GROMACS .gro file of C-alpha atoms in nm:
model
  267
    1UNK     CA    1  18.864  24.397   4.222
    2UNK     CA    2  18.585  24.374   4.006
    3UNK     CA    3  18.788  24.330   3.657
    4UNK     CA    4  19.031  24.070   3.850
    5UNK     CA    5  18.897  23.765   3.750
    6UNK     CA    6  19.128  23.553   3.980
    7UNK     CA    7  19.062  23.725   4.269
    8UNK     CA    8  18.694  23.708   4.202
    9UNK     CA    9  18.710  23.339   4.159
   10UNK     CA   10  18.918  23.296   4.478
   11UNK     CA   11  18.674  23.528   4.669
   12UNK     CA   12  18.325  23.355   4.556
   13UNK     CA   13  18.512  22.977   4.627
   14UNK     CA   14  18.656  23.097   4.996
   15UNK     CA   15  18.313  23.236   5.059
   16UNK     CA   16  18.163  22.900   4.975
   17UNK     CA   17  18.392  22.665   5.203
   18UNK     CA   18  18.384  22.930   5.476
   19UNK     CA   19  17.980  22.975   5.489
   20UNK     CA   20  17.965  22.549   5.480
   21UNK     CA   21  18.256  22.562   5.748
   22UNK     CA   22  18.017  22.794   5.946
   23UNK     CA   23  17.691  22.608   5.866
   24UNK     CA   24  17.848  22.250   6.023
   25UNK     CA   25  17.951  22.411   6.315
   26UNK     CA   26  17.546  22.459   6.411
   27UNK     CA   27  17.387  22.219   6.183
   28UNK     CA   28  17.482  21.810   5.970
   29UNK     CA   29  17.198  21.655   5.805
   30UNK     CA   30  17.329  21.381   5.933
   31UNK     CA   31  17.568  21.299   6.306
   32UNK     CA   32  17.918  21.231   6.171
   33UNK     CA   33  17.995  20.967   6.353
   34UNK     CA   34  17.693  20.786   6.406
   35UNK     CA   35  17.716  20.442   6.176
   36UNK     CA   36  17.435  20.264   5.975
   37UNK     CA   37  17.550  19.921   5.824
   38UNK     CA   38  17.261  19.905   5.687
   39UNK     CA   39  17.306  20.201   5.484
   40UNK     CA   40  17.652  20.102   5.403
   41UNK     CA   41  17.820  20.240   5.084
   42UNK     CA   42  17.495  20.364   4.960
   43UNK     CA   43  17.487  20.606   4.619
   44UNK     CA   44  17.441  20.935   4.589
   45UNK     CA   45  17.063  21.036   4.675
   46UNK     CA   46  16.776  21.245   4.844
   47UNK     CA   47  16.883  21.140   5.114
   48UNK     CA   48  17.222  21.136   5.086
   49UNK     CA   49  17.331  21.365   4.825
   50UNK     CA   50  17.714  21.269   4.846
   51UNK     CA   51  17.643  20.860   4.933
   52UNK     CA   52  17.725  20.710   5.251
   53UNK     CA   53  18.098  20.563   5.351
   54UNK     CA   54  18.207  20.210   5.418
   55UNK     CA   55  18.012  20.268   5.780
   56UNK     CA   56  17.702  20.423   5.633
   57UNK     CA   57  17.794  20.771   5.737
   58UNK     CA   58  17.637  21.032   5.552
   59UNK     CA   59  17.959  21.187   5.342
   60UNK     CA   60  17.790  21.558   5.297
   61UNK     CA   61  17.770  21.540   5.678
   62UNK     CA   62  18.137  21.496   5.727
   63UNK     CA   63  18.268  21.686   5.441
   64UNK     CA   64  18.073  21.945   5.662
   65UNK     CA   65  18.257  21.904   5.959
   66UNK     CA   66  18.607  21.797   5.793
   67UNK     CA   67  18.602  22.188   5.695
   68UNK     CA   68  18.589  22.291   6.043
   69UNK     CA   69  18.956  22.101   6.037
   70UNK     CA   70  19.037  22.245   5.684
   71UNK     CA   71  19.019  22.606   5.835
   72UNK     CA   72  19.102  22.555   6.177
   73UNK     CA   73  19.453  22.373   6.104
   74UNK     CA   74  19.497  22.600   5.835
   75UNK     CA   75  19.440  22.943   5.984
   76UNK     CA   76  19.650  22.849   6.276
   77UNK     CA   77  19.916  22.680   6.080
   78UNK     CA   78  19.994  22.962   5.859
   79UNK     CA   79  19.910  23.223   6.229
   80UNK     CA   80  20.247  23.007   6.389
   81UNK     CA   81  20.438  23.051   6.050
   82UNK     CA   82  20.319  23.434   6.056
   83UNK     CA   83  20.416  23.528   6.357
   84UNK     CA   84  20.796  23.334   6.385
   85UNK     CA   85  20.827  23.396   6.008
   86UNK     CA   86  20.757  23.839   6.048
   87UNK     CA   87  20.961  23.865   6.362
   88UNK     CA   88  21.240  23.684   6.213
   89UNK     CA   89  21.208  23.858   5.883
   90UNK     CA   90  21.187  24.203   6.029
   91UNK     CA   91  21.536  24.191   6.257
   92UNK     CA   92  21.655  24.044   5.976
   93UNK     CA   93  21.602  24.268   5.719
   94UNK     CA   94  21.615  24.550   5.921
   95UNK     CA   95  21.916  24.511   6.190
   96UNK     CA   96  22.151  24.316   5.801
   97UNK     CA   97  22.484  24.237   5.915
   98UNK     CA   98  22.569  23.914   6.094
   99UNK     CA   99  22.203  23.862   6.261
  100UNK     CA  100  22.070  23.889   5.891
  101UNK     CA  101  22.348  23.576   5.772
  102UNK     CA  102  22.285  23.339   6.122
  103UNK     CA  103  21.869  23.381   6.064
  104UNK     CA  104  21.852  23.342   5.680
  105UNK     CA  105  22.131  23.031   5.674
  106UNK     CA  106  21.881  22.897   5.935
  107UNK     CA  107  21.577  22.987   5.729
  108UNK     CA  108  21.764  22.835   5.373
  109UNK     CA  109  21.841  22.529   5.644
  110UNK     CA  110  21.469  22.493   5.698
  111UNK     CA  111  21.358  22.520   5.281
  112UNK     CA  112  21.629  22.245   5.203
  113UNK     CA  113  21.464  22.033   5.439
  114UNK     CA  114  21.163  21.872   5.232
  115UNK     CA  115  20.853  22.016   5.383
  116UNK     CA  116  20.632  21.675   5.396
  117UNK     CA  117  20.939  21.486   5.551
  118UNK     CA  118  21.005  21.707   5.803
  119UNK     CA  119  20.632  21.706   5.944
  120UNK     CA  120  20.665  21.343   5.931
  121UNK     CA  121  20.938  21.348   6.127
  122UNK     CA  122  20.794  21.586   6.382
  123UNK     CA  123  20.505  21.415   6.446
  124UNK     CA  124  20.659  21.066   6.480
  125UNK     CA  125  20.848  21.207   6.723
  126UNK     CA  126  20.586  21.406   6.922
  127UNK     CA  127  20.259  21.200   6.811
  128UNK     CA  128  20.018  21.215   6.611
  129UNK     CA  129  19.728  21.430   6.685
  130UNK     CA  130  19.613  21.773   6.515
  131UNK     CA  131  19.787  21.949   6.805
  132UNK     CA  132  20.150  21.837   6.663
  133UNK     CA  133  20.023  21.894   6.249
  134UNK     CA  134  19.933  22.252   6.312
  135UNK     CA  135  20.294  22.288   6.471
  136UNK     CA  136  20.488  22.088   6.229
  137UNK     CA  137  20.285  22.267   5.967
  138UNK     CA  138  20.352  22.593   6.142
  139UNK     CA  139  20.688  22.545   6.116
  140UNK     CA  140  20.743  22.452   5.764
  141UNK     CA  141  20.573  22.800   5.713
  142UNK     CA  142  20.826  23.049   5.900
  143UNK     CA  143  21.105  23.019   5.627
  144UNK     CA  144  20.865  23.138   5.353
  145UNK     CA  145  20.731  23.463   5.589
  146UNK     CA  146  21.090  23.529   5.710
  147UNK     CA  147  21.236  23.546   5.338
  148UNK     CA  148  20.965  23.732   5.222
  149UNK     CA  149  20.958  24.021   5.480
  150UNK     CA  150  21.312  24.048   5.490
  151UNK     CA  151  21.313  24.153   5.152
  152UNK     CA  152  21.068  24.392   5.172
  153UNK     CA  153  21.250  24.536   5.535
  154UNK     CA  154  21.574  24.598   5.314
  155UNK     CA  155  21.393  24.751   5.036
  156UNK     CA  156  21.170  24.979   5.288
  157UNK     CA  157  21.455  25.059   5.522
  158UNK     CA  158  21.600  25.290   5.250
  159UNK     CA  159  21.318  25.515   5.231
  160UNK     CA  160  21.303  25.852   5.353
  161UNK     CA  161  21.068  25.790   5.591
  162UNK     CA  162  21.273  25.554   5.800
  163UNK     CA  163  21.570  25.755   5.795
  164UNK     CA  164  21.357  26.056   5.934
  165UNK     CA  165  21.225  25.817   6.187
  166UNK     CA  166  21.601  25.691   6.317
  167UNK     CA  167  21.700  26.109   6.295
  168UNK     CA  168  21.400  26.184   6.514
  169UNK     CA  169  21.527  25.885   6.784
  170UNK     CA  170  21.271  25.627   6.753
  171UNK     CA  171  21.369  25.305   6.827
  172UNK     CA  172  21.420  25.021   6.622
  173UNK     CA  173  21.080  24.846   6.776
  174UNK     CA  174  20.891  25.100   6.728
  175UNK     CA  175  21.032  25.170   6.340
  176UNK     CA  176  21.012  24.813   6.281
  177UNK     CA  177  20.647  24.738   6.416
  178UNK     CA  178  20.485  25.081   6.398
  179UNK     CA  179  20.679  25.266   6.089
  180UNK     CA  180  20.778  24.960   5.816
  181UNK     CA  181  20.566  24.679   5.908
  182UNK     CA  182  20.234  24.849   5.810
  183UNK     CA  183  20.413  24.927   5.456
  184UNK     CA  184  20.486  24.612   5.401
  185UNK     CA  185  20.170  24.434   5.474
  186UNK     CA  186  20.026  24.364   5.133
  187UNK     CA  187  20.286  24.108   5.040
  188UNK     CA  188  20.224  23.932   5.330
  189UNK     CA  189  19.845  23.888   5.275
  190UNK     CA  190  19.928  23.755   4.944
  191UNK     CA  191  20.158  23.502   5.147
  192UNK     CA  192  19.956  23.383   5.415
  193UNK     CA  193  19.637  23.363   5.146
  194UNK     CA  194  19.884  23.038   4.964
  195UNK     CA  195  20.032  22.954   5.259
  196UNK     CA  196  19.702  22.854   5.408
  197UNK     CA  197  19.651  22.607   5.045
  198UNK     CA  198  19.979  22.449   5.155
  199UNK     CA  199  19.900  22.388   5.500
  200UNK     CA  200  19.530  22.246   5.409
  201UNK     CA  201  19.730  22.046   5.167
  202UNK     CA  202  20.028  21.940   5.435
  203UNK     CA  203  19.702  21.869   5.638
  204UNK     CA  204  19.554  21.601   5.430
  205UNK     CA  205  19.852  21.455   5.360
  206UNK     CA  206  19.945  21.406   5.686
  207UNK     CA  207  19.548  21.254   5.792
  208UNK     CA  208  19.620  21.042   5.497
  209UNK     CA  209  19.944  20.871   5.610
  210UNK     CA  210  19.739  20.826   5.919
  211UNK     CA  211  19.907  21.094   6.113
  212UNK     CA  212  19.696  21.448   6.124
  213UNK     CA  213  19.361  21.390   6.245
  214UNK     CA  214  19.246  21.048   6.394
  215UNK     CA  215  18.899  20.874   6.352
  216UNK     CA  216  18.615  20.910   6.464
  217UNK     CA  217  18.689  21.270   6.380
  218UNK     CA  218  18.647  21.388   5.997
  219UNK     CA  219  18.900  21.508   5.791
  220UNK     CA  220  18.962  21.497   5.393
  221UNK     CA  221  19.258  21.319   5.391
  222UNK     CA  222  19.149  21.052   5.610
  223UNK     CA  223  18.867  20.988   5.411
  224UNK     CA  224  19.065  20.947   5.104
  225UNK     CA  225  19.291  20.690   5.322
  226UNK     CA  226  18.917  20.515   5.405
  227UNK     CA  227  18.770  20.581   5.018
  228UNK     CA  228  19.093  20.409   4.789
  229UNK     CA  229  18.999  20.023   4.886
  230UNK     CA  230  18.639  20.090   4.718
  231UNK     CA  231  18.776  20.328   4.438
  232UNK     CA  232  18.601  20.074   4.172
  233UNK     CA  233  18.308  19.973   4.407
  234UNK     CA  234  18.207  20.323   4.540
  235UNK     CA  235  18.393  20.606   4.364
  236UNK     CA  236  18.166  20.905   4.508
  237UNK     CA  237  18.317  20.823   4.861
  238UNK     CA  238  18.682  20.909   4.752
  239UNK     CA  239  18.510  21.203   4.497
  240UNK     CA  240  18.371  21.452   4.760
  241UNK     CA  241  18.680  21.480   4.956
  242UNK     CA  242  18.942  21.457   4.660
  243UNK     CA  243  18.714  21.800   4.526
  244UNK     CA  244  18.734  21.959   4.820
  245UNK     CA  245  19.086  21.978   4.908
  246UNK     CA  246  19.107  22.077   4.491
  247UNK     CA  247  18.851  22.316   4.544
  248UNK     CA  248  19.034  22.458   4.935
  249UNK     CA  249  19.382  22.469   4.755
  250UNK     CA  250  19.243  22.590   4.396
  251UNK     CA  251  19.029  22.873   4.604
  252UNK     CA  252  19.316  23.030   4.817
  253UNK     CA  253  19.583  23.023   4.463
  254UNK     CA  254  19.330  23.192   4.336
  255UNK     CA  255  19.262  23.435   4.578
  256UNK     CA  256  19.633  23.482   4.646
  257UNK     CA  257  19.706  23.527   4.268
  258UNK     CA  258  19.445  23.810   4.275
  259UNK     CA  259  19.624  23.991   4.584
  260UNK     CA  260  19.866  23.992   4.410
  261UNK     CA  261  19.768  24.096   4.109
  262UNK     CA  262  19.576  24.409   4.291
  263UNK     CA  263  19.904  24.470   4.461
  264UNK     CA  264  20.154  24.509   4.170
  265UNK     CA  265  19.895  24.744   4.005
  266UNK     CA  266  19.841  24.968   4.288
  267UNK     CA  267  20.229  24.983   4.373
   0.00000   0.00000   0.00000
């Protein structure tokens, strides 16, 4: 790990964001949705290191908090995507045969789809709210997991060890969960490492077209919505977000690129 340098930068950038995420969930120089007119649009500072917003919010304050969202759509996101995606990977890969061809047509369905449309979709039919984005984003996740174990339940369901397994009458649970799926977690760290930079990413989006998050509330992409009228006026307010989603999405590639990386070599 130490001679990976992409996994080290991943590491030391995930650290960062999770320590602030931790920090704003007991301290904010500054309430987040408290406004000051009077401080309205203010520079960067002492006392505000990141300026103020078009309702003289501190902007450190709420990038702060909007991390909280960052991780908490994100880790659940890519948990509903996990969990669908494995299961339906695993009978699929392991069971072949008709199930395998009704799941993965389904799954191929699902990747036609654009991702950003169909989360769109889902929560203009269901509302808006970060309820429905963590499910829509959930859901644009499973075909990735599903394709991805499959493969690996295919290749592993070959091996000696399963085959001594089936001759000793274990069932196919117990293979599946207790036997395979332990063998087979390492590419799915590496997965749910850049599928958490998509969902952060589907995230923003989505509070950027007005339809993840909703005000008072922080969240990046709603403050780049609020930031692009005073892009010549006050560029630091669309700045700090804009670098943080970079930073989120850049942090967990990297990280993911150094799984697997470590991976390859130790296989």
């Amino acid at each position: 790990m130490k001679k990976n340098t992409n996994f080290k930068i991943g590491f030391f950038i995930v650290l960062f964001l999770f320590i602030l995420m931790l920090i704003s969930l007991f301290y904010t120089p500054y309430d987040v949705t408290q406004m000051d007119f009077s401080n309205k649009l203010k520079a960067p500072s002492w006392e505000h290191i990141m300026g103020t917003d078009n309702f003289g919010r501190d902007i450190f304050s709420r990038i702060m908090v909007g991390s909280q969202t960052a991780f908490f759509v994100g880790g659940l996101a890519v948990g509903i995507g996990l969990f669908f995606g494995v299961i339906l990977g695993a009978i699929s890969g392991y069971f072949g045969g008709i199930i395998d061809e009704i799941i993965m047509r389904i799954m191929d369905a699902m990747i036609a789809f654009p991702g950003i449309l169909f989360a769109l979709m889902f929560v203009a039919i269901f509302g808006v709210g970060i309820t429905n984005t963590i499910i829509a984003i959930g859901i644009m996740a499973i075909p990735n997991f599903a394709r991805i174990v499959r493969g690996s339940f295919m290749q592993h369901k070959q091996f000696d060890y399963v085959k001594t397994g089936i001759v000793a009458g274990a069932s196919s649970s117990r293979i599946i969960f207790f036997h395979i799926l332990p063998n087979v977690l390492s590419p799915i760290i590496v997965a749910s490492s850049l599928g958490f930079a998509t969902a952060v990413l589907s995230e923003a989006a989505l509070s950027y077209l007005g339809l993840g998050v909703q005000p008072p509330y922080p969240s990046w992409g709603r403050m780049l919505n609020e930031s692009q009228v005073y892009l010549t006026t006050a560029p630091w307010y669309a700045l700090a977000p804009g670098i943080m989603i970079t930073l989120t999405v850049l942090g967990f590639n990297f990280l993911g690129d150094g799984l697997r990386e470590l991976s390859d070599k130790r296989n």
